[in-house]
Amino acid sequence: MGFDTSGLLPLSDALQGMLEQLACCCDSEQLPLPEALGRILASDIASPLAVPPFDNSAMDGYAVRLADLASGTPLIMAGKAFAGQPYQSEWPAGHCVRIMTGAPVPTGTDAVVMQEETQADGDRITFLAQPEPGQNIRRAGSDIGKGACVLTAGTRLTPREMPLLASLGVATVAVRRPLKVAIFSTGDELKPVGTPLAHGDIYDSNRYGVRAMLARMGCNCLDLGIIPDDPAQLRAAFIRADEEADVLITTGGVSVGEADFTKQLLDELGEIGFWKLAIKPGKPFAFGRLPRAWFFGLPGNPVSAMVTFDQLVQPALAKLAGQRFERPLQLQAIAAEPLKKSPGRLDFQRGILSQGPNGIEVRSTGSQDSAVFSSLSRANCYIVLERERGRVAAGETVTVEPFGGLLL
Ligand code: AMP
Ligand code: MG
């Protein structure tokens, strides 16, 4: 509609083209378990032991042998087994053993009968139900077998993996060093927060968004601040970033009116490709390499910068950092109101998902102009509208992508 979009690069092609060139560039180091939170595993972890390590009781009750129950007469309690204090004495015929959750079951136990299914009269225990063989016994190795692979290289360690590794007795883990990412914003109009604005100035917001997303990814950030549209200063910033970081991410200066200078500089120092992506927001995007570091040039418009980071840069950084990247979950939802859309680009509109009377519904956050940041801050999902799709009527089914870890 209106303009020719046939020359625009599909997002999937851009992603594939980038990922093919990238490989993990982070060495591994050995860290104590608590310090490894947020880091990426450098190798698979095989369990050094079985979990649970021994047969144990899942209930508070009585350990029994089925043969002793056959007569139907009460059993005499021979003794007690607690977690950490196994029952180790003789276990005469016609007896049961009082047992607590987590205690090793005594040798010969066929089942554990929960306390609620018994009646105690002093030491004489009457069993009200006939147990199944193996009932309420957690078998050694039933959770994790000895030698089983519990986590694979590339896994980012979250609070969920910490107790798992501790349960295996793992004290230190091999993890990747964090990826080092230099960032700066470009533009004569940009001022840092905490300073007054002159007429024509705006606050640099992109750097705060990019920094926050890098922090979520566990990257180390070298923040080079705001660089004016000045060739000498930009050149110096590119060179410094290349010397000190694995990756440089800039925002601004890649649109038609401004790309020439960045291009000239990158052609001189390394290589660069300017891509016109078939996505909205986020058409202009640059990807290239400096002598040592990789370069990602994000659009200046704040919403475009966040969306291109989330959709394109995130998987690329994950690969460089050695992290396995899983595509975010996409769901189907009902458009609760009409959505404006022109065919030609894949739209990542910002939406609000909610539970409606007929299932999951989605609404737009309002103006989808890529300079309107409130459209992103109020959203909890992308409404992903296919490239060739036009306007969406209320009641149509649309694909939504709930925001992932970077934006939450
Ligand atoms: P550019 O890509 O440099 O042409 O910038 C496109 C639009 O985004 C312009 O309106 C810029 O003022 C704005 N912009 C660029 N960089 C930033 C930034 N760091 N923070 C906020 N707005 C920006
Ligand atoms: Mg600019």
CSV table of C-alpha atoms and ligand atoms in Angstrom, one decimal:
chain,number,residue,atom,x,y,z
A,1,MET,CA,0.0,0.0,0.0
A,2,GLY,CA,1.5,3.3,-1.1
A,3,PHE,CA,5.2,2.3,-1.2
A,4,ASP,CA,7.2,-0.6,-2.6
A,5,THR,CA,8.1,-3.1,0.1
A,6,SER,CA,9.3,-5.8,-2.2
A,7,GLY,CA,13.0,-5.1,-1.5
A,8,LEU,CA,12.7,-5.4,2.2
A,9,LEU,CA,14.5,-8.2,4.0
A,10,PRO,CA,12.2,-10.7,5.9
A,11,LEU,CA,13.1,-10.9,9.6
A,12,SER,CA,13.7,-14.7,9.4
A,13,ASP,CA,16.3,-14.2,6.6
A,14,ALA,CA,18.0,-11.4,8.6
A,15,LEU,CA,18.2,-13.6,11.7
A,16,GLN,CA,19.5,-16.6,9.8
A,17,GLY,CA,22.1,-14.5,7.9
A,18,MET,CA,23.4,-13.1,11.2
A,19,LEU,CA,23.3,-16.3,13.2
A,20,GLU,CA,25.3,-18.2,10.5
A,21,GLN,CA,28.2,-15.9,11.0
A,22,LEU,CA,28.3,-15.9,14.8
A,23,ALA,CA,29.8,-18.3,17.2
A,24,CYS,CA,30.3,-18.3,21.0
A,25,CYS,CA,33.3,-16.1,21.9
A,26,CYS,CA,33.2,-16.4,25.7
A,27,ASP,CA,35.7,-18.7,27.5
A,28,SER,CA,34.6,-20.7,30.4
A,29,GLU,CA,35.5,-20.4,34.1
A,30,GLN,CA,34.8,-22.5,37.2
A,31,LEU,CA,32.5,-20.7,39.7
A,32,PRO,CA,31.1,-21.7,43.1
A,33,LEU,CA,27.4,-22.5,42.7
A,34,PRO,CA,25.8,-19.4,44.3
A,35,GLU,CA,28.0,-17.1,42.1
A,36,ALA,CA,26.9,-18.9,38.9
A,37,LEU,CA,23.3,-17.6,39.1
A,38,GLY,CA,22.5,-15.9,35.7
A,39,ARG,CA,25.6,-17.4,34.0
A,40,ILE,CA,25.5,-19.9,31.1
A,41,LEU,CA,26.7,-23.4,31.5
A,42,ALA,CA,29.8,-24.2,29.5
A,43,SER,CA,29.3,-28.0,29.6
A,44,ASP,CA,26.7,-30.6,30.2
A,45,ILE,CA,26.1,-31.7,33.8
A,46,ALA,CA,25.8,-35.4,34.5
A,47,SER,CA,24.5,-36.4,37.8
A,48,PRO,CA,27.2,-37.8,40.1
A,49,LEU,CA,24.6,-39.6,42.2
A,50,ALA,CA,21.1,-41.0,42.1
A,51,VAL,CA,18.3,-38.8,43.3
A,52,PRO,CA,16.9,-39.8,45.7
A,53,PRO,CA,20.1,-41.6,46.8
A,54,PHE,CA,18.2,-44.3,48.7
A,55,ASP,CA,14.7,-45.7,49.0
A,56,ASN,CA,12.8,-43.5,51.4
A,57,SER,CA,9.3,-42.8,52.7
A,58,ALA,CA,7.0,-40.3,51.0
A,59,MET,CA,4.7,-40.2,54.1
A,60,ASP,CA,4.6,-40.2,57.9
A,61,GLY,CA,3.4,-43.7,58.7
A,62,TYR,CA,4.5,-47.2,59.1
A,63,ALA,CA,6.9,-49.4,57.1
A,64,VAL,CA,5.4,-52.8,56.7
A,65,ARG,CA,6.1,-56.2,55.1
A,66,LEU,CA,3.1,-57.5,53.2
A,67,ALA,CA,3.5,-61.0,54.6
A,68,ASP,CA,3.1,-59.6,58.2
A,69,LEU,CA,-0.2,-58.0,57.3
A,70,ALA,CA,-1.6,-61.2,55.7
A,71,SER,CA,-3.0,-62.5,59.0
A,72,GLY,CA,-5.0,-59.3,59.6
A,73,THR,CA,-3.8,-59.0,63.2
A,74,PRO,CA,-2.3,-55.7,64.5
A,75,LEU,CA,1.5,-55.4,64.2
A,76,ILE,CA,3.8,-54.4,67.0
A,77,MET,CA,5.9,-51.3,66.5
A,78,ALA,CA,9.6,-52.4,66.6
A,79,GLY,CA,11.1,-48.9,66.5
A,80,LYS,CA,11.3,-45.6,64.6
A,81,ALA,CA,13.1,-44.3,61.5
A,82,PHE,CA,13.6,-40.6,61.1
A,83,ALA,CA,15.0,-38.5,58.2
A,84,GLY,CA,18.8,-38.7,58.8
A,85,GLN,CA,18.3,-41.4,61.5
A,86,PRO,CA,17.7,-44.8,59.8
A,87,TYR,CA,16.2,-47.8,61.6
A,88,GLN,CA,19.1,-50.3,61.9
A,89,SER,CA,18.0,-52.8,64.5
A,90,GLU,CA,16.5,-56.2,64.0
A,91,TRP,CA,13.0,-56.3,62.5
A,92,PRO,CA,11.2,-59.4,63.9
A,93,ALA,CA,8.2,-60.9,62.1
A,94,GLY,CA,4.8,-59.5,63.1
A,95,HIS,CA,6.3,-56.0,63.6
A,96,CYS,CA,6.2,-52.7,61.8
A,97,VAL,CA,8.5,-49.7,61.9
A,98,ARG,CA,7.2,-46.2,62.6
A,99,ILE,CA,8.7,-44.0,59.8
A,100,MET,CA,8.8,-40.3,58.9
A,101,THR,CA,8.9,-38.6,55.5
A,102,GLY,CA,12.4,-38.7,54.0
A,103,ALA,CA,13.6,-41.5,56.3
A,104,PRO,CA,15.3,-44.5,54.5
A,105,VAL,CA,12.9,-47.4,54.5
A,106,PRO,CA,14.3,-50.4,56.5
A,107,THR,CA,15.6,-53.3,54.5
A,108,GLY,CA,12.7,-55.6,53.6
A,109,THR,CA,10.0,-52.9,53.5
A,110,ASP,CA,7.3,-53.6,51.0
A,111,ALA,CA,5.2,-50.5,51.5
A,112,VAL,CA,4.6,-47.5,53.8
A,113,VAL,CA,1.1,-47.1,55.2
A,114,MET,CA,0.2,-43.5,55.9
A,115,GLN,CA,-0.6,-42.7,59.5
A,116,GLU,CA,-4.2,-41.7,58.6
A,117,GLU,CA,-4.9,-45.3,57.5
A,118,THR,CA,-3.9,-46.8,60.9
A,119,GLN,CA,-5.1,-46.9,64.5
A,120,ALA,CA,-2.5,-47.0,67.3
A,121,ASP,CA,-3.2,-48.6,70.7
A,122,GLY,CA,0.1,-48.1,72.5
A,123,ASP,CA,2.6,-50.2,70.4
A,124,ARG,CA,-0.1,-52.2,68.7
A,125,ILE,CA,-0.9,-50.8,65.3
A,126,THR,CA,-4.0,-51.8,63.3
A,127,PHE,CA,-4.0,-51.3,59.6
A,128,LEU,CA,-7.3,-50.1,58.1
A,129,ALA,CA,-6.4,-50.7,54.4
A,130,GLN,CA,-4.4,-53.2,52.5
A,131,PRO,CA,-1.4,-51.4,50.9
A,132,GLU,CA,-0.2,-51.9,47.4
A,133,PRO,CA,3.4,-53.2,47.0
A,134,GLY,CA,5.8,-50.2,46.8
A,135,GLN,CA,3.1,-47.8,48.1
A,136,ASN,CA,4.5,-44.5,49.5
A,137,ILE,CA,8.1,-45.5,48.8
A,138,ARG,CA,10.3,-43.1,46.7
A,139,ARG,CA,12.7,-45.4,45.0
A,140,ALA,CA,16.5,-44.6,44.7
A,141,GLY,CA,17.1,-42.9,41.4
A,142,SER,CA,13.4,-42.5,40.6
A,143,ASP,CA,14.0,-38.7,40.0
A,144,ILE,CA,17.4,-38.7,38.5
A,145,GLY,CA,19.6,-41.8,37.7
A,146,LYS,CA,23.3,-41.7,38.4
A,147,GLY,CA,25.1,-40.4,35.4
A,148,ALA,CA,22.0,-39.0,33.7
A,149,CYS,CA,22.4,-35.6,31.9
A,150,VAL,CA,20.5,-33.1,34.0
A,151,LEU,CA,21.4,-29.9,32.3
A,152,THR,CA,23.0,-29.2,28.9
A,153,ALA,CA,25.7,-26.7,27.9
A,154,GLY,CA,24.0,-23.4,27.0
A,155,THR,CA,21.5,-23.4,29.8
A,156,ARG,CA,21.2,-20.1,31.7
A,157,LEU,CA,21.2,-20.8,35.4
A,158,THR,CA,18.1,-19.4,37.0
A,159,PRO,CA,16.8,-19.9,40.6
A,160,ARG,CA,15.2,-23.1,39.3
A,161,GLU,CA,18.5,-24.8,38.5
A,162,MET,CA,20.2,-23.8,41.8
A,163,PRO,CA,18.5,-26.3,44.1
A,164,LEU,CA,18.7,-29.0,41.4
A,165,LEU,CA,22.5,-28.7,41.2
A,166,ALA,CA,22.7,-28.5,45.0
A,167,SER,CA,20.7,-31.7,45.3
A,168,LEU,CA,23.4,-33.4,43.3
A,169,GLY,CA,26.2,-32.1,45.5
A,170,VAL,CA,27.6,-29.9,42.8
A,171,ALA,CA,29.7,-27.2,44.5
A,172,THR,CA,31.3,-25.5,41.4
A,173,VAL,CA,30.2,-25.2,37.8
A,174,ALA,CA,31.9,-24.4,34.5
A,175,VAL,CA,30.2,-21.3,33.1
A,176,ARG,CA,30.9,-18.8,30.3
A,177,ARG,CA,32.4,-15.5,31.2
A,178,PRO,CA,29.8,-12.7,30.5
A,179,LEU,CA,29.7,-11.2,27.0
A,180,LYS,CA,31.1,-7.7,27.0
A,181,VAL,CA,29.0,-5.2,25.2
A,182,ALA,CA,29.8,-1.6,24.5
A,183,ILE,CA,27.0,0.8,23.8
A,184,PHE,CA,26.5,4.4,22.8
A,185,SER,CA,23.7,6.6,21.5
A,186,THR,CA,24.3,8.9,18.6
A,187,GLY,CA,22.7,12.3,18.0
A,188,ASP,CA,23.4,16.0,18.5
A,189,GLU,CA,19.9,16.3,20.0
A,190,LEU,CA,20.4,13.9,22.9
A,191,LYS,CA,21.1,14.8,26.5
A,192,PRO,CA,21.6,12.5,29.5
A,193,VAL,CA,19.0,12.4,32.2
A,194,GLY,CA,19.7,14.8,35.1
A,195,THR,CA,20.7,17.7,32.8
A,196,PRO,CA,18.5,20.5,31.4
A,197,LEU,CA,17.2,20.5,27.9
A,198,ALA,CA,17.8,23.3,25.4
A,199,HIS,CA,15.2,23.9,22.7
A,200,GLY,CA,15.4,21.0,20.2
A,201,ASP,CA,17.0,18.6,22.7
A,202,ILE,CA,15.5,15.4,23.9
A,203,TYR,CA,16.6,13.0,26.6
A,204,ASP,CA,18.5,9.9,25.5
A,205,SER,CA,16.2,7.1,26.4
A,206,ASN,CA,17.5,4.3,24.2
A,207,ARG,CA,20.7,3.8,26.2
A,208,TYR,CA,18.7,3.1,29.3
A,209,GLY,CA,16.5,0.6,27.5
A,210,VAL,CA,19.5,-1.2,25.9
A,211,ARG,CA,21.4,-1.2,29.2
A,212,ALA,CA,18.5,-2.7,31.0
A,213,MET,CA,18.0,-5.5,28.4
A,214,LEU,CA,21.8,-6.3,28.5
A,215,ALA,CA,21.5,-6.5,32.3
A,216,ARG,CA,18.7,-9.0,31.9
A,217,MET,CA,20.8,-11.1,29.5
A,218,GLY,CA,23.7,-11.1,32.0
A,219,CYS,CA,26.0,-9.2,29.7
A,220,ASN,CA,28.7,-6.8,31.0
A,221,CYS,CA,28.0,-3.3,29.6
A,222,LEU,CA,30.6,-0.7,28.7
A,223,ASP,CA,28.5,2.5,28.5
A,224,LEU,CA,30.2,5.0,26.3
A,225,GLY,CA,27.4,7.6,26.7
A,226,ILE,CA,26.1,9.9,24.0
A,227,ILE,CA,28.3,10.6,20.9
A,228,PRO,CA,27.4,13.6,18.9
A,229,ASP,CA,27.0,13.4,15.1
A,230,ASP,CA,30.7,14.3,14.7
A,231,PRO,CA,33.0,12.1,12.6
A,232,ALA,CA,36.0,12.3,14.8
A,233,GLN,CA,34.2,11.5,18.0
A,234,LEU,CA,32.3,8.7,16.4
A,235,ARG,CA,35.4,7.2,15.0
A,236,ALA,CA,37.1,7.3,18.4
A,237,ALA,CA,34.1,5.7,20.0
A,238,PHE,CA,34.0,2.9,17.5
A,239,ILE,CA,37.7,2.2,17.9
A,240,ARG,CA,37.5,2.2,21.7
A,241,ALA,CA,34.5,-0.2,21.7
A,242,ASP,CA,36.4,-2.5,19.3
A,243,GLU,CA,39.4,-2.6,21.6
A,244,GLU,CA,37.4,-3.2,24.8
A,245,ALA,CA,34.3,-5.2,24.0
A,246,ASP,CA,33.1,-8.3,22.1
A,247,VAL,CA,30.1,-6.4,20.7
A,248,LEU,CA,29.2,-2.8,20.0
A,249,ILE,CA,25.5,-1.7,19.9
A,250,THR,CA,24.6,1.8,18.9
A,251,THR,CA,21.2,3.5,18.4
A,252,GLY,CA,20.4,6.1,15.8
A,253,GLY,CA,22.4,7.1,12.8
A,254,VAL,CA,21.3,4.2,10.6
A,255,SER,CA,18.3,5.8,8.8
A,256,VAL,CA,18.6,7.0,5.2
A,257,GLY,CA,19.5,10.5,6.1
A,258,GLU,CA,22.3,9.5,8.5
A,259,ALA,CA,23.7,6.2,7.4
A,260,ASP,CA,26.3,7.6,5.1
A,261,PHE,CA,28.7,8.5,7.8
A,262,THR,CA,28.4,5.3,9.8
A,263,LYS,CA,28.8,3.4,6.5
A,264,GLN,CA,31.9,5.3,5.6
A,265,LEU,CA,33.5,4.7,9.0
A,266,LEU,CA,32.6,1.0,9.1
A,267,ASP,CA,33.8,0.4,5.6
A,268,GLU,CA,37.1,1.8,6.6
A,269,LEU,CA,37.3,-0.1,9.9
A,270,GLY,CA,35.6,-3.3,9.1
A,271,GLU,CA,32.5,-4.4,7.2
A,272,ILE,CA,28.9,-3.3,7.4
A,273,GLY,CA,25.6,-4.2,5.9
A,274,PHE,CA,22.6,-1.9,6.0
A,275,TRP,CA,19.4,-3.8,6.1
A,276,LYS,CA,15.9,-2.5,5.4
A,277,LEU,CA,13.9,-5.1,7.3
A,278,ALA,CA,10.4,-6.0,6.4
A,279,ILE,CA,9.2,-5.4,10.0
A,280,LYS,CA,7.4,-2.6,11.7
A,281,PRO,CA,8.7,-1.0,13.8
A,282,GLY,CA,12.3,-1.2,13.0
A,283,LYS,CA,13.0,-0.9,9.3
A,284,PRO,CA,16.6,0.4,9.3
A,285,PHE,CA,19.1,-1.9,11.0
A,286,ALA,CA,22.8,-2.3,10.5
A,287,PHE,CA,24.9,-5.4,11.1
A,288,GLY,CA,28.6,-5.7,10.6
A,289,ARG,CA,32.0,-6.3,12.1
A,290,LEU,CA,34.8,-4.2,13.4
A,291,PRO,CA,38.4,-5.7,13.4
A,292,ARG,CA,37.5,-7.6,16.7
A,293,ALA,CA,34.0,-6.8,17.7
A,294,TRP,CA,30.6,-7.4,16.1
A,295,PHE,CA,28.4,-4.4,15.4
A,296,PHE,CA,24.7,-3.9,15.7
A,297,GLY,CA,23.2,-0.5,14.7
A,298,LEU,CA,19.7,-0.1,16.0
A,299,PRO,CA,17.2,2.5,14.7
A,300,GLY,CA,17.0,5.7,16.7
A,301,ASN,CA,13.3,5.6,17.3
A,302,PRO,CA,12.9,4.3,20.8
A,303,VAL,CA,10.2,1.7,20.2
A,304,SER,CA,12.1,0.5,17.1
A,305,ALA,CA,15.3,0.2,19.1
A,306,MET,CA,13.7,-2.0,21.8
A,307,VAL,CA,11.8,-4.2,19.3
A,308,THR,CA,14.8,-4.8,17.1
A,309,PHE,CA,16.9,-5.6,20.1
A,310,ASP,CA,14.4,-8.0,21.4
A,311,GLN,CA,13.7,-9.8,18.1
A,312,LEU,CA,17.1,-9.7,16.4
A,313,VAL,CA,19.9,-8.7,18.7
A,314,GLN,CA,18.9,-10.9,21.6
A,315,PRO,CA,19.3,-14.2,19.7
A,316,ALA,CA,22.6,-13.0,18.2
A,317,LEU,CA,24.0,-12.0,21.6
A,318,ALA,CA,22.8,-15.4,23.1
A,319,LYS,CA,24.8,-17.2,20.4
A,320,LEU,CA,27.9,-15.1,21.1
A,321,ALA,CA,27.5,-15.7,24.8
A,322,GLY,CA,27.1,-19.5,24.4
A,323,GLN,CA,23.5,-19.5,25.5
A,324,ARG,CA,20.8,-21.7,23.9
A,325,PHE,CA,18.1,-19.4,22.7
A,326,GLU,CA,14.5,-20.6,22.6
A,327,ARG,CA,12.0,-18.7,20.4
A,328,PRO,CA,9.4,-17.1,22.5
A,329,LEU,CA,6.0,-18.7,22.8
A,330,GLN,CA,3.3,-17.5,20.4
A,331,LEU,CA,-0.4,-17.9,21.1
A,332,GLN,CA,-3.6,-17.2,19.3
A,333,ALA,CA,-5.9,-14.6,20.7
A,334,ILE,CA,-9.1,-12.8,19.6
A,335,ALA,CA,-8.7,-9.2,18.5
A,336,ALA,CA,-11.1,-7.4,20.9
A,337,GLU,CA,-11.1,-4.3,18.6
A,338,PRO,CA,-10.0,-3.5,15.0
A,339,LEU,CA,-6.3,-3.1,14.4
A,340,LYS,CA,-4.8,-0.9,11.7
A,341,LYS,CA,-2.3,-2.6,9.5
A,342,SER,CA,-1.0,-2.1,5.9
A,343,PRO,CA,0.3,-5.1,4.0
A,344,GLY,CA,4.1,-5.2,3.3
A,345,ARG,CA,5.8,-5.6,6.6
A,346,LEU,CA,5.6,-8.0,9.6
A,347,ASP,CA,4.1,-5.9,12.4
A,348,PHE,CA,5.1,-6.2,16.0
A,349,GLN,CA,2.2,-4.1,17.4
A,350,ARG,CA,2.1,-3.5,21.1
A,351,GLY,CA,-0.9,-5.1,22.8
A,352,ILE,CA,-2.5,-5.9,26.1
A,353,LEU,CA,-3.6,-9.5,26.6
A,354,SER,CA,-6.4,-10.3,29.0
A,355,GLN,CA,-8.9,-13.0,29.8
A,356,GLY,CA,-12.2,-12.3,28.0
A,357,PRO,CA,-15.5,-14.1,28.2
A,358,ASN,CA,-14.7,-16.2,25.1
A,359,GLY,CA,-11.0,-16.8,25.7
A,360,ILE,CA,-7.8,-14.8,25.5
A,361,GLU,CA,-8.4,-11.3,24.0
A,362,VAL,CA,-5.9,-8.7,22.9
A,363,ARG,CA,-6.3,-4.9,22.6
A,364,SER,CA,-3.9,-2.4,21.0
A,365,THR,CA,-2.1,0.0,23.4
A,366,GLY,CA,-3.1,2.9,21.1
A,367,SER,CA,-0.8,4.8,18.7
A,368,GLN,CA,1.6,2.4,17.1
A,369,ASP,CA,4.0,5.2,16.0
A,370,SER,CA,7.5,4.0,16.7
A,371,ALA,CA,8.3,7.3,18.5
A,372,VAL,CA,5.4,6.7,21.0
A,373,PHE,CA,7.0,4.9,23.9
A,374,SER,CA,3.9,4.7,26.0
A,375,SER,CA,2.7,2.1,23.5
A,376,LEU,CA,5.4,-0.2,24.6
A,377,SER,CA,5.4,0.6,28.3
A,378,ARG,CA,1.7,-0.2,28.8
A,379,ALA,CA,1.9,-3.4,26.7
A,380,ASN,CA,2.4,-7.0,27.9
A,381,CYS,CA,2.7,-8.6,24.4
A,382,TYR,CA,3.4,-8.1,20.8
A,383,ILE,CA,0.5,-8.6,18.4
A,384,VAL,CA,2.4,-10.2,15.5
A,385,LEU,CA,0.6,-9.5,12.3
A,386,GLU,CA,1.7,-11.3,9.2
A,387,ARG,CA,3.5,-9.4,6.4
A,388,GLU,CA,0.7,-9.7,3.8
A,389,ARG,CA,-2.1,-9.1,6.2
A,390,GLY,CA,-4.1,-5.9,6.1
A,391,ARG,CA,-6.5,-4.3,8.6
A,392,VAL,CA,-7.8,-6.7,11.3
A,393,ALA,CA,-11.5,-6.6,12.2
A,394,ALA,CA,-12.7,-7.1,15.8
A,395,GLY,CA,-13.2,-10.8,16.4
A,396,GLU,CA,-10.5,-12.1,14.1
A,397,THR,CA,-7.9,-14.4,15.4
A,398,VAL,CA,-4.4,-13.0,15.7
A,399,THR,CA,-1.0,-14.3,16.8
A,400,VAL,CA,0.4,-12.8,20.0
A,401,GLU,CA,3.8,-13.1,21.7
A,402,PRO,CA,3.7,-12.5,25.4
A,403,PHE,CA,6.8,-10.4,26.4
A,404,GLY,CA,9.7,-12.6,27.4
A,405,GLY,CA,12.4,-12.2,30.1
A,406,LEU,CA,14.1,-9.2,28.5
A,407,LEU,CA,11.1,-6.9,28.7
A,408,LEU,CA,9.6,-8.1,32.0
B,1,AMP,P1,17.9,8.6,13.9
B,1,AMP,O1,17.8,7.1,13.6
B,1,AMP,O2,19.2,8.9,14.5
B,1,AMP,O3,17.6,9.3,12.6
B,1,AMP,O4,16.8,8.9,14.9
B,1,AMP,C1,15.4,8.7,14.6
B,1,AMP,C2,14.5,9.3,15.7
B,1,AMP,O5,14.8,8.8,17.0
B,1,AMP,C3,14.8,10.8,15.9
B,1,AMP,O6,13.6,11.4,16.2
B,1,AMP,C4,15.8,10.9,17.1
B,1,AMP,O7,15.7,12.1,17.8
B,1,AMP,C5,15.2,9.7,17.9
B,1,AMP,N1,16.3,9.2,18.7
B,1,AMP,C6,17.5,8.8,18.3
B,1,AMP,N2,18.3,8.3,19.2
B,1,AMP,C7,17.6,8.4,20.4
B,1,AMP,C8,17.8,8.1,21.8
B,1,AMP,N3,19.0,7.6,22.1
B,1,AMP,N4,16.8,8.3,22.6
B,1,AMP,C9,15.6,8.9,22.2
B,1,AMP,N5,15.4,9.2,21.0
B,1,AMP,C10,16.3,9.0,20.0
B,2,MG,MG,20.2,10.7,14.8
